[in-house]
Tab-separated table of C-alpha atoms in Angstrom:
chain	number	residue	atom	x	y	z
Y	1	MET	CA	8.860	-26.447	12.446
Y	2	SER	CA	7.880	-23.457	14.547
Y	3	SER	CA	4.202	-22.752	13.887
Y	4	THR	CA	0.916	-21.763	15.460
Y	5	LYS	CA	-2.696	-22.637	14.727
Y	6	ILE	CA	-4.745	-19.785	13.294
Y	7	LEU	CA	-8.528	-19.845	13.017
Y	8	LEU	CA	-9.551	-17.632	10.127
Y	9	PRO	CA	-12.829	-15.660	10.302
Y	10	ASN	CA	-14.328	-17.938	7.636
Y	11	GLY	CA	-13.923	-20.937	9.988
Y	12	THR	CA	-10.774	-22.389	8.386
Y	13	GLU	CA	-8.037	-23.474	10.777
Y	14	TYR	CA	-4.479	-23.961	9.552
Y	15	GLU	CA	-0.876	-24.193	10.738
Y	16	GLN	CA	0.911	-20.863	10.248
Y	17	PRO	CA	4.717	-20.997	10.216
Y	18	ILE	CA	6.107	-18.241	12.431
Y	19	GLY	CA	9.857	-18.400	11.844
Y	20	LEU	CA	12.353	-17.425	9.186
Y	21	PHE	CA	12.642	-19.840	6.261
Y	22	ILE	CA	16.342	-20.496	5.579
Y	23	ASN	CA	17.891	-23.549	3.925
Y	24	ASN	CA	14.463	-25.203	3.681
Y	25	GLU	CA	13.936	-24.976	7.459
Y	26	TYR	CA	11.967	-22.661	9.700
Y	27	ILE	CA	14.116	-21.122	12.414
Y	28	GLY	CA	13.539	-18.441	15.009
Y	29	GLY	CA	14.411	-14.872	14.129
Y	30	THR	CA	16.755	-12.857	16.330
Y	31	GLY	CA	15.634	-9.393	15.276
Y	32	ASP	CA	12.991	-6.976	16.509
Y	33	SER	CA	9.519	-8.222	17.379
Y	34	PHE	CA	6.497	-6.842	15.549
Y	35	GLU	CA	2.777	-7.498	15.550
Y	36	VAL	CA	0.682	-8.579	12.584
Y	37	ILE	CA	-2.703	-6.836	12.836
Y	38	ASP	CA	-6.140	-7.716	11.490
Y	39	PRO	CA	-6.980	-4.346	9.869
Y	40	SER	CA	-10.715	-5.023	9.728
Y	41	ILE	CA	-11.056	-5.031	13.537
Y	42	ASP	CA	-7.774	-3.450	14.733
Y	43	LYS	CA	-6.734	-6.548	16.708
Y	44	PRO	CA	-3.399	-8.454	16.715
Y	45	ILE	CA	-3.234	-11.737	14.809
Y	46	LEU	CA	0.145	-12.743	16.218
Y	47	SER	CA	3.579	-11.427	17.160
Y	48	LEU	CA	6.706	-12.311	15.193
Y	49	LYS	CA	10.445	-12.086	15.702
Y	50	GLY	CA	11.895	-10.567	12.557
Y	51	ALA	CA	15.201	-11.161	10.824
Y	52	SER	CA	18.225	-9.372	12.248
Y	53	THR	CA	21.308	-8.358	10.294
Y	54	ALA	CA	22.924	-11.617	11.424
Y	55	ASP	CA	19.911	-13.575	10.148
Y	56	VAL	CA	20.248	-11.815	6.794
Y	57	ASP	CA	23.893	-12.911	6.665
Y	58	THR	CA	22.830	-16.506	7.342
Y	59	ALA	CA	20.182	-16.468	4.624
Y	60	VAL	CA	22.432	-14.841	2.040
Y	61	SER	CA	25.191	-17.376	2.816
Y	62	ALA	CA	22.726	-20.239	2.339
Y	63	ALA	CA	21.580	-18.756	-0.954
Y	64	ARG	CA	25.156	-18.194	-2.113
Y	65	LYS	CA	26.091	-21.795	-1.360
Y	66	ALA	CA	23.016	-23.086	-3.211
Y	67	PHE	CA	23.913	-20.971	-6.227
Y	68	ASP	CA	27.669	-21.602	-6.299
Y	69	GLU	CA	27.968	-25.148	-4.990
Y	70	GLY	CA	24.575	-26.767	-4.545
Y	71	PRO	CA	22.514	-28.832	-6.953
Y	72	TRP	CA	20.710	-25.695	-8.139
Y	73	SER	CA	23.869	-24.480	-9.860
Y	74	GLU	CA	23.915	-27.670	-11.936
Y	75	ILE	CA	20.209	-28.077	-12.598
Y	76	ASN	CA	19.327	-28.265	-16.263
Y	77	PRO	CA	16.630	-25.956	-17.606
Y	78	LYS	CA	14.144	-28.770	-18.196
Y	79	GLU	CA	14.338	-29.883	-14.569
Y	80	CYS	CA	13.982	-26.274	-13.440
Y	81	SER	CA	10.846	-26.025	-15.554
Y	82	LYS	CA	9.417	-29.208	-14.035
Y	83	GLN	CA	10.028	-27.962	-10.499
Y	84	LEU	CA	8.315	-24.656	-11.210
Y	85	PHE	CA	5.316	-26.402	-12.768
Y	86	LYS	CA	5.126	-28.616	-9.670
Y	87	LEU	CA	5.244	-25.555	-7.426
Y	88	ALA	CA	2.511	-23.894	-9.506
Y	89	ALA	CA	0.322	-26.987	-9.080
Y	90	ILE	CA	0.857	-26.994	-5.308
Y	91	ILE	CA	-0.059	-23.291	-5.135
Y	92	ASP	CA	-3.181	-24.064	-7.138
Y	93	GLN	CA	-4.129	-26.839	-4.707
Y	94	ASN	CA	-3.788	-24.390	-1.804
Y	95	ARG	CA	-5.354	-21.376	-3.520
Y	96	SER	CA	-8.399	-21.116	-1.242
Y	97	LEU	CA	-6.284	-21.131	1.911
Y	98	ILE	CA	-3.693	-18.677	0.546
Y	99	ALA	CA	-6.435	-16.291	-0.573
Y	100	ALA	CA	-8.030	-16.501	2.879
Y	101	ILE	CA	-4.685	-15.797	4.561
Y	102	ASP	CA	-4.157	-12.695	2.404
Y	103	ALA	CA	-7.740	-11.523	2.943
Y	104	TYR	CA	-7.289	-11.856	6.709
Y	105	ASP	CA	-3.853	-10.244	6.754
Y	106	LEU	CA	-4.627	-7.337	4.382
Y	107	GLY	CA	-8.381	-6.947	4.911
Y	108	LYS	CA	-9.248	-7.237	1.227
Y	109	PRO	CA	-12.412	-9.061	0.150
Y	110	TYR	CA	-11.796	-12.797	0.043
Y	111	GLU	CA	-13.431	-13.261	-3.359
Y	112	ALA	CA	-11.129	-10.615	-4.862
Y	113	ALA	CA	-8.094	-12.340	-3.375
Y	114	LEU	CA	-9.216	-15.722	-4.692
Y	115	ALA	CA	-10.389	-14.775	-8.190
Y	116	GLY	CA	-7.829	-12.045	-8.800
Y	117	ASP	CA	-4.621	-12.520	-6.837
Y	118	LEU	CA	-4.450	-16.314	-6.731
Y	119	ASP	CA	-5.465	-16.811	-10.370
Y	120	GLU	CA	-2.697	-14.404	-11.313
Y	121	SER	CA	-0.162	-16.087	-9.016
Y	122	VAL	CA	-0.741	-19.549	-10.452
Y	123	ASN	CA	-0.606	-18.169	-13.994
Y	124	VAL	CA	2.668	-16.375	-13.282
Y	125	PHE	CA	4.384	-19.499	-11.944
Y	126	GLU	CA	3.119	-21.565	-14.881
Y	127	TYR	CA	4.178	-18.878	-17.359
Y	128	TYR	CA	7.762	-18.744	-16.097
Y	129	ALA	CA	7.902	-22.518	-15.724
Y	130	GLY	CA	7.300	-22.551	-19.464
Y	131	TRP	CA	10.117	-20.081	-20.027
Y	132	ALA	CA	12.755	-21.887	-17.929
Y	133	ASP	CA	14.008	-24.127	-20.759
Y	134	LYS	CA	13.691	-21.463	-23.461
Y	135	ILE	CA	16.176	-18.847	-22.257
Y	136	ASP	CA	18.951	-18.950	-24.802
Y	137	GLY	CA	21.525	-16.820	-26.565
Y	138	LYS	CA	22.398	-16.408	-30.204
Y	139	SER	CA	25.324	-16.677	-32.586
Y	140	ILE	CA	26.601	-13.504	-34.236
Y	141	GLU	CA	28.439	-13.553	-37.549
Y	142	THR	CA	31.494	-11.303	-37.681
Y	143	SER	CA	33.851	-12.929	-40.219
Y	144	VAL	CA	34.810	-16.337	-41.586
Y	145	GLU	CA	37.690	-16.406	-39.096
Y	146	LYS	CA	35.641	-15.652	-36.021
Y	147	LEU	CA	32.644	-17.106	-34.227
Y	148	CYS	CA	30.802	-15.257	-31.507
Y	149	TYR	CA	27.906	-16.486	-29.437
Y	150	THR	CA	26.057	-15.198	-26.412
Y	151	VAL	CA	24.679	-16.960	-23.368
Y	152	GLN	CA	22.151	-15.677	-20.840
Y	153	GLU	CA	23.357	-16.442	-17.339
Y	154	PRO	CA	21.619	-15.988	-13.985
Y	155	LEU	CA	22.693	-13.088	-11.793
Y	156	GLY	CA	23.077	-15.079	-8.585
Y	157	VAL	CA	21.628	-14.137	-5.199
Y	158	CYS	CA	18.506	-12.015	-5.663
Y	159	ALA	CA	17.104	-10.083	-2.717
Y	160	GLN	CA	13.429	-9.341	-3.250
Y	161	ILE	CA	11.398	-6.904	-1.164
Y	162	ILE	CA	7.661	-7.059	-1.756
Y	163	PRO	CA	4.835	-4.710	-0.683
Y	164	TRP	CA	1.754	-5.310	1.427
Y	165	ASN	CA	-1.013	-4.479	-1.058
Y	166	PHE	CA	-0.978	-7.768	-3.026
Y	167	PRO	CA	1.076	-10.047	-0.751
Y	168	PHE	CA	1.117	-13.386	-2.542
Y	169	MET	CA	0.733	-12.026	-6.066
Y	170	MET	CA	3.771	-9.770	-5.638
Y	171	LEU	CA	5.705	-12.784	-4.357
Y	172	ALA	CA	4.812	-14.632	-7.555
Y	173	TRP	CA	5.813	-11.698	-9.764
Y	174	LYS	CA	9.294	-11.736	-8.284
Y	175	VAL	CA	10.101	-15.293	-7.270
Y	176	ALA	CA	8.895	-17.086	-10.423
Y	177	PRO	CA	11.055	-15.274	-13.046
Y	178	ALA	CA	14.083	-15.242	-10.752
Y	179	LEU	CA	13.966	-19.021	-10.308
Y	180	ALA	CA	13.180	-19.650	-13.979
Y	181	CYS	CA	16.403	-17.852	-14.890
Y	182	GLY	CA	18.442	-20.012	-12.493
Y	183	ASN	CA	18.841	-17.552	-9.627
Y	184	VAL	CA	18.367	-18.078	-5.905
Y	185	VAL	CA	16.146	-15.868	-3.771
Y	186	VAL	CA	16.098	-14.148	-0.393
Y	187	LEU	CA	12.597	-12.720	-0.049
Y	188	LYS	CA	11.462	-10.102	2.445
Y	189	PRO	CA	7.672	-9.735	2.750
Y	190	ALA	CA	6.134	-6.538	4.098
Y	191	GLU	CA	5.895	-6.532	7.888
Y	192	GLN	CA	2.191	-5.610	7.613
Y	193	THR	CA	1.300	-8.740	5.585
Y	194	PRO	CA	3.941	-11.482	5.977
Y	195	LEU	CA	1.728	-14.510	6.574
Y	196	SER	CA	1.214	-15.905	3.056
Y	197	ALA	CA	4.903	-15.500	2.197
Y	198	MET	CA	5.860	-17.366	5.358
Y	199	PHE	CA	3.350	-20.089	4.461
Y	200	PHE	CA	4.915	-20.265	0.987
Y	201	GLY	CA	8.008	-21.887	2.505
Y	202	LYS	CA	5.946	-25.027	3.173
Y	203	LEU	CA	5.027	-25.172	-0.513
Y	204	VAL	CA	8.684	-24.784	-1.514
Y	205	GLN	CA	9.521	-27.746	0.726
Y	206	GLU	CA	6.699	-29.818	-0.758
Y	207	ALA	CA	7.802	-29.021	-4.310
Y	208	GLY	CA	11.274	-30.408	-3.537
Y	209	PHE	CA	13.451	-27.361	-4.128
Y	210	PRO	CA	17.002	-27.795	-2.809
Y	211	PRO	CA	17.975	-26.014	0.430
Y	212	GLY	CA	18.969	-22.375	0.047
Y	213	VAL	CA	17.208	-21.765	-3.266
Y	214	VAL	CA	14.301	-19.902	-1.649
Y	215	ASN	CA	14.743	-18.100	1.677
Y	216	ILE	CA	12.050	-15.983	3.356
Y	217	LEU	CA	12.839	-13.315	5.952
Y	218	PRO	CA	9.948	-11.489	7.620
Y	219	GLY	CA	11.201	-8.419	9.406
Y	220	ILE	CA	11.230	-4.679	9.812
Y	221	GLY	CA	12.085	-2.763	6.643
Y	222	SER	CA	14.638	-0.491	8.303
Y	223	VAL	CA	16.515	-3.557	9.577
Y	224	THR	CA	15.929	-6.558	7.309
Y	225	GLY	CA	15.348	-4.623	4.104
Y	226	LYS	CA	18.267	-2.297	4.724
Y	227	ALA	CA	20.621	-5.205	5.442
Y	228	LEU	CA	19.632	-6.912	2.189
Y	229	ALA	CA	20.042	-3.735	0.143
Y	230	GLU	CA	23.528	-3.126	1.590
Y	231	HIS	CA	24.751	-6.745	1.568
Y	232	HIS	CA	27.847	-7.192	-0.595
Y	233	ASP	CA	27.057	-10.818	-1.405
Y	234	VAL	CA	23.663	-9.937	-2.906
Y	235	ASP	CA	23.875	-9.610	-6.694
Y	236	LYS	CA	20.467	-8.097	-7.381
Y	237	ILE	CA	17.742	-6.331	-5.486
Y	238	ALA	CA	14.151	-6.169	-6.739
Y	239	PHE	CA	11.850	-3.849	-4.829
Y	240	THR	CA	8.204	-2.810	-5.028
Y	241	GLY	CA	7.011	0.002	-2.776
Y	242	SER	CA	7.160	3.729	-2.283
Y	243	THR	CA	9.389	5.990	-4.342
Y	244	ALA	CA	11.066	7.324	-1.187
Y	245	THR	CA	12.062	3.810	-0.100
Y	246	GLY	CA	13.100	2.986	-3.667
Y	247	ARG	CA	15.537	5.896	-3.649
Y	248	SER	CA	16.968	4.712	-0.329
Y	249	ILE	CA	17.429	1.180	-1.687
Y	250	MET	CA	19.080	2.534	-4.823
Y	251	ARG	CA	21.621	4.412	-2.688
Y	252	SER	CA	22.346	1.297	-0.640
Y	253	ALA	CA	22.629	-0.893	-3.730
Y	254	ALA	CA	25.264	1.441	-5.156
Y	255	SER	CA	27.795	0.144	-2.615
Y	256	ASN	CA	28.584	-2.825	-4.857
Y	257	LEU	CA	26.648	-1.733	-7.970
Y	258	LYS	CA	23.890	-4.294	-7.541
Y	259	ASN	CA	21.603	-4.937	-10.446
Y	260	ILE	CA	18.295	-3.306	-9.481
Y	261	THR	CA	14.639	-3.382	-10.417
Y	262	LEU	CA	12.477	-0.750	-8.731
Y	263	GLU	CA	8.701	-0.578	-9.082
Y	264	CYS	CA	7.715	2.511	-7.144
Y	265	GLY	CA	4.862	4.968	-6.701
Y	266	GLY	CA	2.362	6.445	-9.082
Y	267	LYS	CA	-0.182	9.215	-9.473
Y	268	SER	CA	-1.858	7.946	-12.598
Y	269	PRO	CA	-4.196	10.118	-14.714
Y	270	LEU	CA	-7.419	8.983	-16.359
Y	271	ILE	CA	-8.668	11.123	-19.252
Y	272	VAL	CA	-12.287	11.090	-20.422
Y	273	PHE	CA	-12.847	12.757	-23.799
Y	274	GLU	CA	-16.244	14.136	-24.756
Y	275	ASP	CA	-16.871	11.352	-27.280
Y	276	ALA	CA	-16.250	8.588	-24.725
Y	277	GLU	CA	-18.904	6.009	-23.934
Y	278	LEU	CA	-19.896	7.501	-20.565
Y	279	GLU	CA	-21.157	4.382	-18.800
Y	280	ASN	CA	-17.988	2.455	-19.664
Y	281	ALA	CA	-15.758	5.336	-18.571
Y	282	VAL	CA	-17.574	5.653	-15.235
Y	283	HIS	CA	-17.259	1.927	-14.520
Y	284	TRP	CA	-13.547	1.752	-15.254
Y	285	ALA	CA	-12.785	5.022	-13.489
Y	286	HIS	CA	-14.402	3.554	-10.361
Y	287	VAL	CA	-12.414	0.321	-10.667
Y	288	GLY	CA	-9.258	2.305	-11.348
Y	289	ILE	CA	-9.327	4.113	-7.997
Y	290	MET	CA	-11.480	2.020	-5.638
Y	291	ASP	CA	-10.038	-1.430	-6.340
Y	292	ASN	CA	-8.212	-2.819	-3.281
Y	293	SER	CA	-9.472	0.207	-1.297
Y	294	GLY	CA	-7.269	2.473	-3.405
Y	295	GLN	CA	-4.135	0.636	-2.319
Y	296	VAL	CA	-2.742	0.078	-5.817
Y	297	CYS	CA	0.352	1.728	-7.264
Y	298	THR	CA	-1.365	2.153	-10.640
Y	299	SER	CA	-4.576	3.680	-9.201
Y	300	THR	CA	-5.979	6.268	-11.580
Y	301	SER	CA	-6.342	8.851	-8.815
Y	302	ARG	CA	-6.464	11.932	-11.095
Y	303	ILE	CA	-9.496	12.022	-13.400
Y	304	TYR	CA	-9.633	14.654	-16.164
Y	305	VAL	CA	-12.933	15.080	-18.010
Y	306	GLN	CA	-13.556	17.227	-21.085
Y	307	GLU	CA	-15.589	20.315	-20.179
Y	308	ARG	CA	-18.712	19.517	-22.189
Y	309	ILE	CA	-19.382	16.285	-20.290
Y	310	TYR	CA	-17.755	17.180	-16.961
Y	311	ASP	CA	-20.978	17.692	-14.972
Y	312	SER	CA	-22.570	14.562	-16.407
Y	313	PHE	CA	-19.523	12.463	-15.598
Y	314	VAL	CA	-19.201	13.745	-12.014
Y	315	LYS	CA	-22.864	13.026	-11.352
Y	316	ALA	CA	-22.698	9.545	-12.862
Y	317	PHE	CA	-19.382	8.673	-11.183
Y	318	THR	CA	-20.469	9.668	-7.695
Y	319	ALA	CA	-23.758	7.796	-8.078
Y	320	TYR	CA	-21.944	4.683	-9.327
Y	321	THR	CA	-19.460	4.836	-6.454
Y	322	GLU	CA	-22.158	5.228	-3.817
Y	323	ARG	CA	-24.080	2.344	-5.371
Y	324	ASN	CA	-21.194	-0.081	-5.800
Y	325	ALA	CA	-18.853	0.498	-2.848
Y	326	HIS	CA	-19.962	-2.107	-0.298
Y	327	ILE	CA	-17.790	-1.600	2.771
Y	328	GLY	CA	-17.015	-4.355	5.259
Y	329	GLY	CA	-14.715	-7.077	6.504
Y	330	PRO	CA	-12.982	-9.466	4.086
Y	331	PHE	CA	-15.300	-12.420	4.659
Y	332	GLU	CA	-18.606	-10.537	4.691
Y	333	GLU	CA	-20.877	-11.385	1.767
Y	334	GLY	CA	-21.004	-8.855	-1.066
Y	335	VAL	CA	-18.161	-6.691	0.241
Y	336	THR	CA	-16.145	-4.822	-2.403
Y	337	HIS	CA	-14.321	-2.298	-0.217
Y	338	GLY	CA	-12.177	-3.309	2.755
Y	339	PRO	CA	-10.065	-1.370	5.257
Y	340	GLN	CA	-6.710	0.282	4.771
Y	341	VAL	CA	-3.889	-2.052	5.736
Y	342	SER	CA	-2.846	-0.338	8.990
Y	343	ARG	CA	-3.554	2.495	11.369
Y	344	VAL	CA	-0.502	4.315	9.981
Y	345	GLN	CA	-1.832	4.069	6.425
Y	346	SER	CA	-5.327	5.064	7.496
Y	347	ASP	CA	-3.979	8.115	9.314
Y	348	LYS	CA	-1.995	9.126	6.227
Y	349	VAL	CA	-5.096	8.982	4.046
Y	350	VAL	CA	-7.083	11.045	6.540
Y	351	ALA	CA	-4.270	13.621	6.698
Y	352	TYR	CA	-4.315	13.943	2.895
Y	353	MET	CA	-8.079	14.476	2.880
Y	354	GLU	CA	-7.871	17.110	5.601
Y	355	GLN	CA	-5.074	18.905	3.733
Y	356	ALA	CA	-7.136	18.824	0.523
Y	357	THR	CA	-10.026	20.545	2.300
Y	358	ARG	CA	-7.698	23.202	3.710
Y	359	ASP	CA	-6.348	23.755	0.192
Y	360	GLY	CA	-9.839	24.493	-1.127
Y	361	ALA	CA	-10.912	21.170	-2.644
Y	362	LYS	CA	-14.460	19.968	-1.968
Y	363	ALA	CA	-15.359	16.372	-1.053
Y	364	ILE	CA	-18.686	15.706	-2.771
Y	365	ILE	CA	-18.852	12.198	-1.311
Y	366	GLY	CA	-16.817	10.658	1.502
Y	367	GLY	CA	-13.927	12.476	3.107
Y	368	HIS	CA	-13.985	10.708	6.466
Y	369	ARG	CA	-12.857	7.704	8.425
Y	370	LEU	CA	-15.737	5.339	9.240
Y	371	ASP	CA	-16.868	5.193	12.866
Y	372	ARG	CA	-16.314	1.464	13.385
Y	373	ASP	CA	-13.547	-0.932	14.419
Y	374	GLY	CA	-10.809	-1.284	11.853
Y	375	TYR	CA	-9.157	1.127	9.438
Y	376	PHE	CA	-12.012	1.942	7.087
Y	377	ILE	CA	-12.007	5.073	4.916
Y	378	GLU	CA	-15.038	6.212	2.939
Y	379	PRO	CA	-14.648	6.219	-0.861
Y	380	THR	CA	-13.958	9.902	-1.480
Y	381	VAL	CA	-14.333	12.181	-4.505
Y	382	PHE	CA	-12.809	15.673	-4.528
Y	383	VAL	CA	-13.597	18.426	-7.012
Y	384	ASN	CA	-12.216	21.985	-7.320
Y	385	ALA	CA	-8.700	20.843	-6.431
Y	386	ASP	CA	-5.873	23.100	-7.557
Y	387	GLU	CA	-3.493	21.317	-9.919
Y	388	LYS	CA	-0.538	22.294	-7.718
Y	389	SER	CA	-2.136	21.090	-4.480
Y	390	THR	CA	-0.913	18.131	-2.455
Y	391	ILE	CA	-3.971	15.989	-3.166
Y	392	VAL	CA	-3.270	16.219	-6.916
Y	393	LYS	CA	0.517	15.874	-6.757
Y	394	GLU	CA	1.204	13.205	-4.129
Y	395	GLU	CA	0.308	9.523	-3.992
Y	396	VAL	CA	-2.403	9.026	-1.362
Y	397	PHE	CA	-2.660	5.217	-1.667
Y	398	GLY	CA	-6.259	5.202	-0.550
Y	399	PRO	CA	-9.806	5.419	-1.984
Y	400	VAL	CA	-9.471	9.107	-2.814
Y	401	VAL	CA	-9.812	10.649	-6.292
Y	402	THR	CA	-9.823	14.155	-7.737
Y	403	ILE	CA	-11.949	15.054	-10.776
Y	404	SER	CA	-10.993	18.081	-12.867
Y	405	SER	CA	-11.935	19.410	-16.292
Y	406	PHE	CA	-9.930	20.118	-19.417
Y	407	ASN	CA	-10.598	21.825	-22.725
Y	408	THR	CA	-8.400	20.533	-25.566
Y	409	ASP	CA	-6.437	17.354	-26.189
Y	410	ALA	CA	-3.223	19.274	-25.576
Y	411	ASP	CA	-4.606	20.548	-22.273
Y	412	ALA	CA	-5.429	17.000	-21.154
Y	413	ILE	CA	-1.991	15.679	-22.118
Y	414	ALA	CA	-0.208	18.533	-20.344
Y	415	LYS	CA	-2.165	17.996	-17.123
Y	416	ALA	CA	-1.703	14.240	-17.258
Y	417	ASN	CA	2.069	14.537	-17.728
Y	418	ASP	CA	2.518	17.212	-15.051
Y	419	SER	CA	3.686	14.730	-12.422
Y	420	PRO	CA	6.969	13.332	-11.129
Y	421	TYR	CA	5.451	9.877	-11.622
Y	422	GLY	CA	4.897	7.941	-14.824
Y	423	LEU	CA	3.617	4.497	-13.966
Y	424	ALA	CA	0.301	4.297	-15.813
Y	425	ALA	CA	-2.405	6.305	-17.544
Y	426	ALA	CA	-5.871	5.634	-18.945
Y	427	LEU	CA	-7.913	7.352	-21.637
Y	428	PHE	CA	-11.462	7.003	-22.918
Y	429	THR	CA	-12.486	7.914	-26.449
Y	430	GLU	CA	-14.312	6.375	-29.389
Y	431	LYS	CA	-11.897	7.949	-31.886
Y	432	VAL	CA	-9.194	5.450	-32.844
Y	433	SER	CA	-6.767	8.074	-34.131
Y	434	ARG	CA	-7.091	10.175	-30.970
Y	435	ALA	CA	-6.637	7.099	-28.748
Y	436	HIS	CA	-3.313	6.104	-30.296
Y	437	ARG	CA	-2.047	9.658	-30.708
Y	438	VAL	CA	-2.670	10.526	-27.055
Y	439	ALA	CA	-1.339	7.171	-25.818
Y	440	ARG	CA	1.991	7.883	-27.537
Y	441	ARG	CA	2.253	11.310	-25.885
Y	442	LEU	CA	1.500	10.203	-22.337
Y	443	LYS	CA	4.654	9.776	-20.259
Y	444	ALA	CA	3.775	6.465	-18.652
Y	445	GLY	CA	5.041	2.915	-18.788
Y	446	MET	CA	1.527	1.552	-19.310
Y	447	VAL	CA	-1.467	3.126	-21.057
Y	448	TRP	CA	-4.991	1.715	-21.023
Y	449	ILE	CA	-7.449	2.670	-23.760
Y	450	ASN	CA	-11.103	2.394	-22.673
Y	451	SER	CA	-10.243	0.442	-19.514
Y	452	SER	CA	-8.147	0.895	-16.389
Y	453	GLY	CA	-5.861	-1.245	-14.276
Y	454	ASP	CA	-5.432	-4.112	-16.736
Y	455	SER	CA	-2.524	-6.439	-16.026
Y	456	HIS	CA	-1.428	-9.708	-17.588
Y	457	TYR	CA	1.490	-11.985	-16.755
Y	458	GLY	CA	2.715	-11.830	-20.357
Y	459	ILE	CA	2.739	-8.011	-20.579
Y	460	PRO	CA	5.564	-5.838	-19.156
Y	461	PHE	CA	4.784	-3.842	-16.023
Y	462	GLY	CA	6.741	-0.757	-14.959
Y	463	GLY	CA	6.961	2.986	-15.238
Y	464	TYR	CA	8.759	6.134	-16.296
Y	465	LYS	CA	10.354	8.866	-14.188
Y	466	SER	CA	10.064	8.408	-10.405
Y	467	SER	CA	7.869	5.361	-10.833
Y	468	GLY	CA	10.862	3.086	-11.105
Y	469	ILE	CA	13.526	1.287	-13.112
Y	470	GLY	CA	13.108	-1.865	-15.180
Y	471	ARG	CA	10.135	-4.048	-16.024
Y	472	GLU	CA	8.422	-7.014	-14.440
Y	473	LEU	CA	6.289	-9.718	-16.096
Y	474	GLY	CA	6.406	-11.045	-19.628
Y	475	SER	CA	9.644	-11.915	-21.350
Y	476	TYR	CA	10.942	-8.541	-20.164
Y	477	ALA	CA	11.414	-9.910	-16.641
Y	478	LEU	CA	13.920	-12.421	-18.023
Y	479	ASP	CA	16.211	-9.497	-18.869
Y	480	ALA	CA	15.893	-8.314	-15.266
Y	481	TYR	CA	17.150	-11.652	-13.910
Y	482	THR	CA	19.874	-12.581	-16.395
Y	483	GLN	CA	23.109	-11.125	-17.705
Y	484	THR	CA	24.585	-11.577	-21.161
Y	485	LYS	CA	27.981	-13.114	-21.753
Y	486	ALA	CA	29.663	-12.853	-25.174
Y	487	VAL	CA	32.057	-15.648	-26.131
Y	488	HIS	CA	34.540	-14.964	-28.950
Y	489	VAL	CA	36.084	-17.958	-30.751
Y	490	ASN	CA	39.131	-17.532	-33.000
Y	491	LEU	CA	38.849	-19.971	-35.928
Y	492	ALA	CA	42.024	-18.800	-37.702
Y	493	MET	CA	44.480	-21.167	-36.054
């Protein structure tokens, strides 16, 4: 196996695979080279050779053979369930190391990666392991002379492209349901954060999955991702990332009408009504935008506060943010706020903040890049932003929030829905009737009442409008990775 020793900043040394994982083996890539950077100090971790178009062909062929001819095509659901439970247990045994790898690669606080991302990842694999032997069809009565029944069948070769903001957790969200439904996988991790996905191949080997069932291709999106999206022997593509890239993948997938799941961008509103419990609203509004340094697709980056309490909320929110945003490297004690993932992402966030200032918005805290090594951006709060301005309309994907006021419930709903996105929304009120009425009128795939950013492996995740197509998690993900066959039986013979 091609690997290299990496000494993590917390003193842990481990063997990092550095090749492509195809047919249960690590092999050298033949595509473009790229560097993996430690974003907390702006220094290279290592250099990798990515997957070329030819490497994609090799991986897809291995997956196709495993699905059509290999033992995976004949595996019974109970055995599939056992293998997934075994894989979940192996992930659990390695949780500290995987969390450290993601913290190093992404720059997020280690404790957040361990308690949040890895807990979720283990739960997701266990959840779908439990589903693997419970995916069934039904019989449908039509007449005494006919019998009809349905079966849920796997789609086949599933290409999965995951983002950099939650590297291992996003892997779990995609790989676990696909395998539970009997599919095979060709996974492309983000080039910014490929290390934990590459390490995952070792766990797949240890769990005893047959060759070709799971294949992992680090590489450049415009090469590896594009080749997967266009490949005519790929049956499904599941993507999480920007809306612009999602549109590009959708166009490529149209060449052979691939089944698609797209989880794309967001510009989620958070509404605070005058009867809300202020301290609770402030806490969750902070979590909703500053978690993961603002690098979350569901970030509630537009806050709307009813006029009567607007000044009080702004004062309390800024004070809370200044008090609770502890900036530093991923392994520093007490850190809650890490760097942006890359220089490119950091520059984009800075450009958005500069444009907001030119457009007349005022940064009452933050608004700058920190003068230190790494890609650190100050937690930033803008007020006086025009509702048509770039900072209000476009996804920044950083620790930047706008706070505006509203008058009536209708005003709040109109402002919240005035967006091309519809991934999530949050609202804060003590009135039960208002909470449910407003939740029904918000054009979003997920609505949080008196909290923000909640996610659970049993609850569907996905959005409206330009935020994507389809749902992940829960039983809803089973629909995304199966197709229904109807069998008609003539009994009148």
